[in-house]
PDB file of C-alpha atoms in Angstrom:
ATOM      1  CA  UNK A 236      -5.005   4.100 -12.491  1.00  0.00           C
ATOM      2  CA  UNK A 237      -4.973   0.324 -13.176  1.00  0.00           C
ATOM      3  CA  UNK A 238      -1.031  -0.567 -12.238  1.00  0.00           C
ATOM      4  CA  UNK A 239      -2.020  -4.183 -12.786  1.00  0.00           C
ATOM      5  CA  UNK A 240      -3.847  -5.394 -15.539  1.00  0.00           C
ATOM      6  CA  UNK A 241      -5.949  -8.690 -16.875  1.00  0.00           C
ATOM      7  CA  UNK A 242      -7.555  -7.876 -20.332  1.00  0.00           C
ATOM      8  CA  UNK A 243      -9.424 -10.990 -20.850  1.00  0.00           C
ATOM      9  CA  UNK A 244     -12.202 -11.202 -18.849  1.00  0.00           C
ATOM     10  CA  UNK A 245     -12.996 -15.084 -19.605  1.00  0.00           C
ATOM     11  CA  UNK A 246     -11.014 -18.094 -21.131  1.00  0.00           C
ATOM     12  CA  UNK A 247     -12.666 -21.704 -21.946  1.00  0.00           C
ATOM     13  CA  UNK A 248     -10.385 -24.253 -22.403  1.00  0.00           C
ATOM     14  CA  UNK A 249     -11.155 -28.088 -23.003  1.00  0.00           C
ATOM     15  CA  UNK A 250      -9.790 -30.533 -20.282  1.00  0.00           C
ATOM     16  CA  UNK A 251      -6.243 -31.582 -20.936  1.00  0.00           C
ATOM     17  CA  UNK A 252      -5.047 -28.525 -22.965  1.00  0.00           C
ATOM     18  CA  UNK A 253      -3.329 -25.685 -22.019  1.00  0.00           C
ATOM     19  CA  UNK A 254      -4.599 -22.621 -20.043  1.00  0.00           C
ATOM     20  CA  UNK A 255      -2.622 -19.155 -20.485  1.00  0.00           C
ATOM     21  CA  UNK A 256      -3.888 -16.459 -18.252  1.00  0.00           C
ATOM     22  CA  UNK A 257      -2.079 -12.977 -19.304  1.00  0.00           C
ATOM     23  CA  UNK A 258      -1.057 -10.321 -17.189  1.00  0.00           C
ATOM     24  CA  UNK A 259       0.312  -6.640 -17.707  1.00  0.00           C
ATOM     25  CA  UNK A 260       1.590  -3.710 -15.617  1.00  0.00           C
ATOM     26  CA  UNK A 261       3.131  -0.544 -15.736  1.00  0.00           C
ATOM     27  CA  UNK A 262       5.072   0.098 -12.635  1.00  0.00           C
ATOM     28  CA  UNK A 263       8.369  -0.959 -13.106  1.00  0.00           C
ATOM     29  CA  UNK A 264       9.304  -0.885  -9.489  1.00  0.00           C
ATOM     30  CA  UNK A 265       7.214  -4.005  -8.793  1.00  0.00           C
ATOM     31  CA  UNK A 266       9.671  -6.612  -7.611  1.00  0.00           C
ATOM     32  CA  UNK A 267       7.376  -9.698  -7.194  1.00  0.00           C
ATOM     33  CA  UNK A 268       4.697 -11.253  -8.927  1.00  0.00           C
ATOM     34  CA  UNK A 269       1.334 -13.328  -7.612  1.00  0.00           C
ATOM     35  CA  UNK A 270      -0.963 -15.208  -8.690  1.00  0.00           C
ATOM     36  CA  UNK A 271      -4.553 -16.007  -7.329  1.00  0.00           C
ATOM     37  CA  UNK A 272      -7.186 -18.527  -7.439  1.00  0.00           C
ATOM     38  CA  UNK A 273     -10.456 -17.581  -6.348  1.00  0.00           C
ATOM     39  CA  UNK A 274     -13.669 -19.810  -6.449  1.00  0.00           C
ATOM     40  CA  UNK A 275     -17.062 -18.170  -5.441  1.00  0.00           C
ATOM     41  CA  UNK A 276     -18.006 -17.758  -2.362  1.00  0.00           C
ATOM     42  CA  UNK A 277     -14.692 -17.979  -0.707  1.00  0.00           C
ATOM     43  CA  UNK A 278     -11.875 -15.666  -0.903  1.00  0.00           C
ATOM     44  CA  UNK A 279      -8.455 -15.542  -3.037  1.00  0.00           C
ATOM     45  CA  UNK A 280      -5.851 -18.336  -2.355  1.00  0.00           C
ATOM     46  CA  UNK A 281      -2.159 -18.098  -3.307  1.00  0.00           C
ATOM     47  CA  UNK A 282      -0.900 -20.347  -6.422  1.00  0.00           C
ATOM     48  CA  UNK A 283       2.600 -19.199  -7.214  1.00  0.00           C
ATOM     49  CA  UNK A 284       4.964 -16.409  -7.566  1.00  0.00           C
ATOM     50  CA  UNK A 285       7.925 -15.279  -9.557  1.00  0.00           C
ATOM     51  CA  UNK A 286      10.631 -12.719  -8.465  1.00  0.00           C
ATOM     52  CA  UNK A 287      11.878  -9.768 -10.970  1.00  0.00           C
ATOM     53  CA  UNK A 288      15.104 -11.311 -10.919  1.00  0.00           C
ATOM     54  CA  UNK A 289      13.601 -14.487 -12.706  1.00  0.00           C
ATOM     55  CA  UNK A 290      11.905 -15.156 -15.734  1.00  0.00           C
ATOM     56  CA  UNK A 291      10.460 -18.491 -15.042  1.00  0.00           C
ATOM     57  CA  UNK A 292       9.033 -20.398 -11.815  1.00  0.00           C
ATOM     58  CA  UNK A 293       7.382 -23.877 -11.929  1.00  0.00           C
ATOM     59  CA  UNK A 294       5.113 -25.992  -9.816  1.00  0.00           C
ATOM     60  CA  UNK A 295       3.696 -28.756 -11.097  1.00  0.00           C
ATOM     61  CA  UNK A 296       1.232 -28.047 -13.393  1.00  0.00           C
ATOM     62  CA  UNK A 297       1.382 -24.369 -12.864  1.00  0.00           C
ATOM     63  CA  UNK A 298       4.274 -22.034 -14.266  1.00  0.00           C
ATOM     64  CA  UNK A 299       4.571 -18.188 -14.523  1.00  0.00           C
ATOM     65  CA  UNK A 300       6.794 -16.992 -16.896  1.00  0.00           C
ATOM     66  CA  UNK A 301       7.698 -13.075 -16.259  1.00  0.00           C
ATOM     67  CA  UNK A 302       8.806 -10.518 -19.408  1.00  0.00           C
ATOM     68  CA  UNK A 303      10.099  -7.778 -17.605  1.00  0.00           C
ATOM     69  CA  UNK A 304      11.314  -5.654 -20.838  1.00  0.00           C
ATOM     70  CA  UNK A 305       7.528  -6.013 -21.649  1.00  0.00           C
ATOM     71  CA  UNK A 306       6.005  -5.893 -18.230  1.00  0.00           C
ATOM     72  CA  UNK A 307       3.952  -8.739 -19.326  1.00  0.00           C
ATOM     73  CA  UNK A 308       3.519 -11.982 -16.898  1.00  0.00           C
ATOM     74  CA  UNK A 309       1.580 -14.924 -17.673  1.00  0.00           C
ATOM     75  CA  UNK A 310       0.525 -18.252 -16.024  1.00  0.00           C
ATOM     76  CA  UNK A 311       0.549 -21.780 -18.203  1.00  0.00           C
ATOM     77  CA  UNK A 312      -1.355 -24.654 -16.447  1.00  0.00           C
ATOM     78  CA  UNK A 313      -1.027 -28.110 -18.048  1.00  0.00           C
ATOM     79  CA  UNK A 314      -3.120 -30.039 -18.343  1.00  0.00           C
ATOM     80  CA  UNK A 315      -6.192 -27.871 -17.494  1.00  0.00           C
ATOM     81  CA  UNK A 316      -8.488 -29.963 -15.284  1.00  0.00           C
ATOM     82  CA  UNK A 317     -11.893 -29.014 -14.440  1.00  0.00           C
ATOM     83  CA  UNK A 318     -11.078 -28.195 -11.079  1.00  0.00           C
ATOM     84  CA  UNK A 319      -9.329 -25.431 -11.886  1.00  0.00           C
ATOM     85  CA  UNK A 320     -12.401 -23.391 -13.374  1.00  0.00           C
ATOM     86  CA  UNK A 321     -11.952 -20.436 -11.015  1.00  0.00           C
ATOM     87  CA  UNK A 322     -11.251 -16.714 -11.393  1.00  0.00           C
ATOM     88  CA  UNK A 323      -7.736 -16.041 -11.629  1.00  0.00           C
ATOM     89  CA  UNK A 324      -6.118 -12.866 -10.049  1.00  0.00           C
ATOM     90  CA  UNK A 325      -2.701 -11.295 -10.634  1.00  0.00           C
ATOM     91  CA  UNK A 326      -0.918  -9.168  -8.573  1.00  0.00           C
ATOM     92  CA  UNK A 327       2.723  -7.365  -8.222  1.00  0.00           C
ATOM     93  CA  UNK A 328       4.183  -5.991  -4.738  1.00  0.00           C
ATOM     94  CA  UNK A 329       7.079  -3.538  -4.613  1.00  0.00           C
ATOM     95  CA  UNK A 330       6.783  -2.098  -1.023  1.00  0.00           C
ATOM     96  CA  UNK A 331       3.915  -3.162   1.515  1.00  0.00           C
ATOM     97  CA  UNK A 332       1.062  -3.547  -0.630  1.00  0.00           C
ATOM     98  CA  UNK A 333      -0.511  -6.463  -3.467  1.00  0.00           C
ATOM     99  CA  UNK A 334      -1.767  -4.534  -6.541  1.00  0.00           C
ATOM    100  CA  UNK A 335      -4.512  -6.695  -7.913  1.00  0.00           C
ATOM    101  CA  UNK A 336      -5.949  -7.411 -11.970  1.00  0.00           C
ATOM    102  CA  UNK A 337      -9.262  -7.398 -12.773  1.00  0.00           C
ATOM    103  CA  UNK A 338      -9.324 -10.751 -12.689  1.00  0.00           C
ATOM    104  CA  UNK A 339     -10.096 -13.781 -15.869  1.00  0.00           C
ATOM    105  CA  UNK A 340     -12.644 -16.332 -15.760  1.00  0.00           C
ATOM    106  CA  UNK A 341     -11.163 -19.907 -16.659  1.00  0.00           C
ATOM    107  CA  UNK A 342     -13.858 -22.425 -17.617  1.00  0.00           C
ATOM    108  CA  UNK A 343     -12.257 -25.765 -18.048  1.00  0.00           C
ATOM    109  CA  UNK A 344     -14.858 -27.608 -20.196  1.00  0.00           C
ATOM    110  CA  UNK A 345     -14.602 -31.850 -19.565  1.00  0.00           C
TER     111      UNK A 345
ATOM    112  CA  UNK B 245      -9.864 -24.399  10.946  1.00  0.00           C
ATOM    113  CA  UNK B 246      -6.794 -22.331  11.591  1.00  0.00           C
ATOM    114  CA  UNK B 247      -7.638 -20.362   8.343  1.00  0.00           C
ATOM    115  CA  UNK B 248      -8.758 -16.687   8.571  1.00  0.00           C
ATOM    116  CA  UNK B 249     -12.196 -16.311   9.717  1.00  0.00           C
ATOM    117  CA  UNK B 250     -14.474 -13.103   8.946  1.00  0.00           C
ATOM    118  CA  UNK B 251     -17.614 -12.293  10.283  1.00  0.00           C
ATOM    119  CA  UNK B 252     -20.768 -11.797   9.524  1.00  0.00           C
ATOM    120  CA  UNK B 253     -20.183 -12.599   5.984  1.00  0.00           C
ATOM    121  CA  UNK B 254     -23.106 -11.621   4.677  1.00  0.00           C
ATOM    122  CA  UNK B 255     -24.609  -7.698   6.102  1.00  0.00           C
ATOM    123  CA  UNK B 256     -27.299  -5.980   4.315  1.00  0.00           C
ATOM    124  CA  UNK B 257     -27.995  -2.905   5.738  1.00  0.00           C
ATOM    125  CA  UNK B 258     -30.048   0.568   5.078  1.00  0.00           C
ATOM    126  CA  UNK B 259     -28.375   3.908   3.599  1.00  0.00           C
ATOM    127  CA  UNK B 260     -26.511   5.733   6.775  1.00  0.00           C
ATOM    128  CA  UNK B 261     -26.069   3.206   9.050  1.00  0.00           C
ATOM    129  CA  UNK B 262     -23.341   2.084  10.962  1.00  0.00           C
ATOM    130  CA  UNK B 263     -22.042  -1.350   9.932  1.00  0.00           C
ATOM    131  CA  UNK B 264     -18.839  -3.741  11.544  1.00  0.00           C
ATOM    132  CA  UNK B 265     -16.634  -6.671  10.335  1.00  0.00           C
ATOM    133  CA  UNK B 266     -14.488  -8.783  12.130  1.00  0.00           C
ATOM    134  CA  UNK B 267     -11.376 -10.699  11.164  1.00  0.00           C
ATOM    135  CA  UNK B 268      -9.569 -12.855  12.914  1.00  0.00           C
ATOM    136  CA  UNK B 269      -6.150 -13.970  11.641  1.00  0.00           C
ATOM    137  CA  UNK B 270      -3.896 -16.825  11.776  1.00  0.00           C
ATOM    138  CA  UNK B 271      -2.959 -16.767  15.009  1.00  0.00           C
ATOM    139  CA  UNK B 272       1.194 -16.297  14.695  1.00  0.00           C
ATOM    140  CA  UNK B 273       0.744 -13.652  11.701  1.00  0.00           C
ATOM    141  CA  UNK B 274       1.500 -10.456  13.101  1.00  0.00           C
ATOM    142  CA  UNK B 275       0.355  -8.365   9.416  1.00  0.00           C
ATOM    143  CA  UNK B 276      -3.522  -8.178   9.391  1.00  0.00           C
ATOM    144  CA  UNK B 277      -4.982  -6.469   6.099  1.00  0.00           C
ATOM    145  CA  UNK B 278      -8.355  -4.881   4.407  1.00  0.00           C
ATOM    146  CA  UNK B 279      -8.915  -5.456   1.372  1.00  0.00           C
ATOM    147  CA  UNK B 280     -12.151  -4.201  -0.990  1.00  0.00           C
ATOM    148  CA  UNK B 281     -13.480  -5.911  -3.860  1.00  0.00           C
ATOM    149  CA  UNK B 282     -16.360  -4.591  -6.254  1.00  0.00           C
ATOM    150  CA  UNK B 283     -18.127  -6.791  -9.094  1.00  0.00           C
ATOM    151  CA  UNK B 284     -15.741  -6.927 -11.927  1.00  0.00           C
ATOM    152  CA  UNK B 285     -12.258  -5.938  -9.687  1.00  0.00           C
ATOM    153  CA  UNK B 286      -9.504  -7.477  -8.400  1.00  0.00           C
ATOM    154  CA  UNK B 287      -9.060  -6.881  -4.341  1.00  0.00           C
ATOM    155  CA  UNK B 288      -8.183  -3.353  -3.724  1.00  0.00           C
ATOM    156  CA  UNK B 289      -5.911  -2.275  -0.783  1.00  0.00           C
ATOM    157  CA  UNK B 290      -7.676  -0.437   2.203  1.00  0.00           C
ATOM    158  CA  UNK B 291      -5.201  -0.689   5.219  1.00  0.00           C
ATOM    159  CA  UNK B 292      -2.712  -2.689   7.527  1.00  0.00           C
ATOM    160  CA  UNK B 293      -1.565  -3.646  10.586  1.00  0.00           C
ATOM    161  CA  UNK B 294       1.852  -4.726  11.951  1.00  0.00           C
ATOM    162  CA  UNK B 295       0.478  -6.017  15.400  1.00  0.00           C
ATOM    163  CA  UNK B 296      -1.487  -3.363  16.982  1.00  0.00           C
ATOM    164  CA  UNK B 297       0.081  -0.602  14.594  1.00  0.00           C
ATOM    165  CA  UNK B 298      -1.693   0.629  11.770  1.00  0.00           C
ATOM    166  CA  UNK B 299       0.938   1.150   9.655  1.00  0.00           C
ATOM    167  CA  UNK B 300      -0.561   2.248   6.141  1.00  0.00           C
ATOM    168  CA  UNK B 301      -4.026   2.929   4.804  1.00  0.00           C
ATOM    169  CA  UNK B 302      -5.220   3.913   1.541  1.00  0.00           C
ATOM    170  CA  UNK B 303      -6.992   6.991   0.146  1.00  0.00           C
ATOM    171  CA  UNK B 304     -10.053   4.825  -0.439  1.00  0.00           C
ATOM    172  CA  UNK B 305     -10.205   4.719   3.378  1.00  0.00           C
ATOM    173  CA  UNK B 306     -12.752   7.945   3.526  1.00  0.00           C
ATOM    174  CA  UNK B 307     -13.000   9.630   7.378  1.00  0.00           C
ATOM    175  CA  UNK B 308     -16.231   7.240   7.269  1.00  0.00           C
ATOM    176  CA  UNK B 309     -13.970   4.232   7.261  1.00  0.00           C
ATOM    177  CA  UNK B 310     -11.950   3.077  10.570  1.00  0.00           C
ATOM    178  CA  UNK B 311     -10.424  -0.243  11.382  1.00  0.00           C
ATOM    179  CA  UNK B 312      -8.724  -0.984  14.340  1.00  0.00           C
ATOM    180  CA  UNK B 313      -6.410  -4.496  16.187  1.00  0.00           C
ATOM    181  CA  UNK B 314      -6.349  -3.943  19.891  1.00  0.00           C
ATOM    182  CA  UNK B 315      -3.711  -6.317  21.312  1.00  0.00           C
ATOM    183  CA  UNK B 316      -2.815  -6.835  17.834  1.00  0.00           C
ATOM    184  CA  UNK B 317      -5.128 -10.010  17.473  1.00  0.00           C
ATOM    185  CA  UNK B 318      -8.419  -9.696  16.081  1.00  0.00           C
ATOM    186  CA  UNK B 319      -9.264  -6.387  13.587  1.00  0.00           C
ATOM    187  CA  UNK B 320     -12.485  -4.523  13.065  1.00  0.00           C
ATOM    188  CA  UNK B 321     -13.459  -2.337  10.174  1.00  0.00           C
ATOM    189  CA  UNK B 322     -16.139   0.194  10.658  1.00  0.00           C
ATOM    190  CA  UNK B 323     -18.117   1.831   8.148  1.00  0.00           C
ATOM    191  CA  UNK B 324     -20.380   5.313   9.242  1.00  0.00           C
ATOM    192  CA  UNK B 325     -23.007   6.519   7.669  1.00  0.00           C
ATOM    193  CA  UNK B 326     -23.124   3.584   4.893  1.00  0.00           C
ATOM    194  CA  UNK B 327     -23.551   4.985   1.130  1.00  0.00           C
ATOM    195  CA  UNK B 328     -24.813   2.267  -1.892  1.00  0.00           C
ATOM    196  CA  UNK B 329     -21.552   2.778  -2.940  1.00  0.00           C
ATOM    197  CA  UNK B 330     -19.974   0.790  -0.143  1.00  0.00           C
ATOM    198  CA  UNK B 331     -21.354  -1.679  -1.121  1.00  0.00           C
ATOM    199  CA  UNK B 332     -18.721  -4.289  -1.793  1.00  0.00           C
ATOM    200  CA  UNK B 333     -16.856  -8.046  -0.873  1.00  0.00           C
ATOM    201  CA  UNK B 334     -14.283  -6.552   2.226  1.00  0.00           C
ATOM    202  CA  UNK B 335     -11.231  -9.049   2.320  1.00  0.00           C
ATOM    203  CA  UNK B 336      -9.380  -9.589   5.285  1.00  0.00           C
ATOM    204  CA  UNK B 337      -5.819 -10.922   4.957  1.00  0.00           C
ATOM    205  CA  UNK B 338      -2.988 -12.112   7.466  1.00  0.00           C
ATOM    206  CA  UNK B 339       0.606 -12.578   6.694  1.00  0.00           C
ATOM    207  CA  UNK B 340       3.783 -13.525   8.770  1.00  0.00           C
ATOM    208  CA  UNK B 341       6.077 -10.552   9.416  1.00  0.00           C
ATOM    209  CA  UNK B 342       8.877 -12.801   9.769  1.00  0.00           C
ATOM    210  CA  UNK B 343       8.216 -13.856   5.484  1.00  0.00           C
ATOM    211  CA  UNK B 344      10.240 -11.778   3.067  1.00  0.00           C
ATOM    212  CA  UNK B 345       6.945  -9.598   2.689  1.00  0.00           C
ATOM    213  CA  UNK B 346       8.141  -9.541  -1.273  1.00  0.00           C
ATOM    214  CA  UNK B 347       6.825 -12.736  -1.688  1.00  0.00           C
ATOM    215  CA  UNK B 348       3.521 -11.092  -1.097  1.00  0.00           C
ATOM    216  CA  UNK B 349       2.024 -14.335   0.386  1.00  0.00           C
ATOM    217  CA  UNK B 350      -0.962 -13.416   1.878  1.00  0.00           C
ATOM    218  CA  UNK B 351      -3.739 -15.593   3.477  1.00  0.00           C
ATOM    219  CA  UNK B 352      -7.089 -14.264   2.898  1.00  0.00           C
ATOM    220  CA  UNK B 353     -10.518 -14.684   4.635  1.00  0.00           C
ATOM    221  CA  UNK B 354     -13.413 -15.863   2.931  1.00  0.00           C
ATOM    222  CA  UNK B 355     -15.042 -12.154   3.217  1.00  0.00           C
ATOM    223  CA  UNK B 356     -18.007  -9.687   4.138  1.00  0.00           C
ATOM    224  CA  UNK B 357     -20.599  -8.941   1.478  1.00  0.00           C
ATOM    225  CA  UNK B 358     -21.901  -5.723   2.324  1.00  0.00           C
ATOM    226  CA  UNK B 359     -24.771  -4.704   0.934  1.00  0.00           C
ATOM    227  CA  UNK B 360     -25.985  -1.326   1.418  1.00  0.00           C
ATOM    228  CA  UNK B 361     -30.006  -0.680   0.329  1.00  0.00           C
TER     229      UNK B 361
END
């Protein structure tokens, strides 16, 4: 059962706009939130995080905003930059584990 | 590069054999973790380690599966008797125990690609 879940596969986005990844889950014991940039050929990286007790966290051009009455997360990035065409990975911890998304593709077109 | 290394990270190997990854963490992170990842998935939890202890593993971790960190530095995973569906990206990850683990930082290594003919 998918705890943790990315229902857009793929995103395009033209340079300079804004990017919004979304993110759902179910378990409402997850206390912390993840997300994570992955380009091919090398593995995931950490971007940011949010705690349940928050409903926003910036840095930079990155921000997660958390609704926790809808278990729904999402990250903004502006402005998109072509650099940060990558597949994008949520995730939620609540004991000793990372429960990952599928995963969305963001294309940044220049 | 004080990153996370893995090795080899490419294997292709034949139905039923035996096949071995190594991952060496950051050196002060005393958590060590397996990850899986099929085409399509997110990273999918297969064990840990505090130090030497394996401390948690999940039910995708068949009796085939067995991953061990003597001296609670380097980790292997072993996979018996290889099936096609093993076939898969294995992530290795390393965290400081000394982090709030709730902020679920985890470095990861650049992975294994098994391929199993």
């Amino acid at each position: 059962d998918q705890q943790v879940k990315q229902n857009s596969p793929s995103l395009s986005v033209q340079e300079g706009r804004i990017s919004i990844l979304n993110c759902d889950y179910t378990n409402s014991m997850f206390d912390y939130f993840l997300w994570y940039k992955k380009y091919p050929a090398e593995g995931p990286t950490f971007l940011i995080s949010i705690s349940s007790i928050k409903d926003k966290n910036e840095d930079g051009r990155f921000t997660v905003f958390l609704n926790k009455s809808a278990k729904h997360l999402s990250l903004h990035i502006v402005p998109s930059q072509p650099g940060d065409s990558a597949v994008y990975f949520c995730a939620a911890t609540g004991a000793n584990n990372l429960f990952f998304g599928t995963g969305t593709r963001l294309t940044v077109i220049p | 590069d004080t990153g996370v290394s893995q090795d080899p990270r490419h294997k292709i190997t034949k139905r039923g054999q035996n096949v071995t990854f190594r991952c060496d963490p950051i050196s002060e992170h005393n958590r060590l973790y397996w990850y899986r990842q099929t085409l399509g998935q997110g990273p999918e939890f297969l064990t840990y380690f505090q130090n030497e202890a394996q401390l948690e593993k999940s039910r995708l971790l068949s009796d085939r599966f067995s991953a061990e960190r003597p001296k609670g530095s380097f980790s292997t995973l072993e996979i018996q008797r290889t099936e096609q569906g093993d076939s898969a990206m294995y992530l290795c990850a390393s965290s400081l125990s000394f982090l709030p683990w709730n902020t679920g930082e985890l470095f990861f290594g650049e992975g294994s690609r098994l391929t199993v003919l």
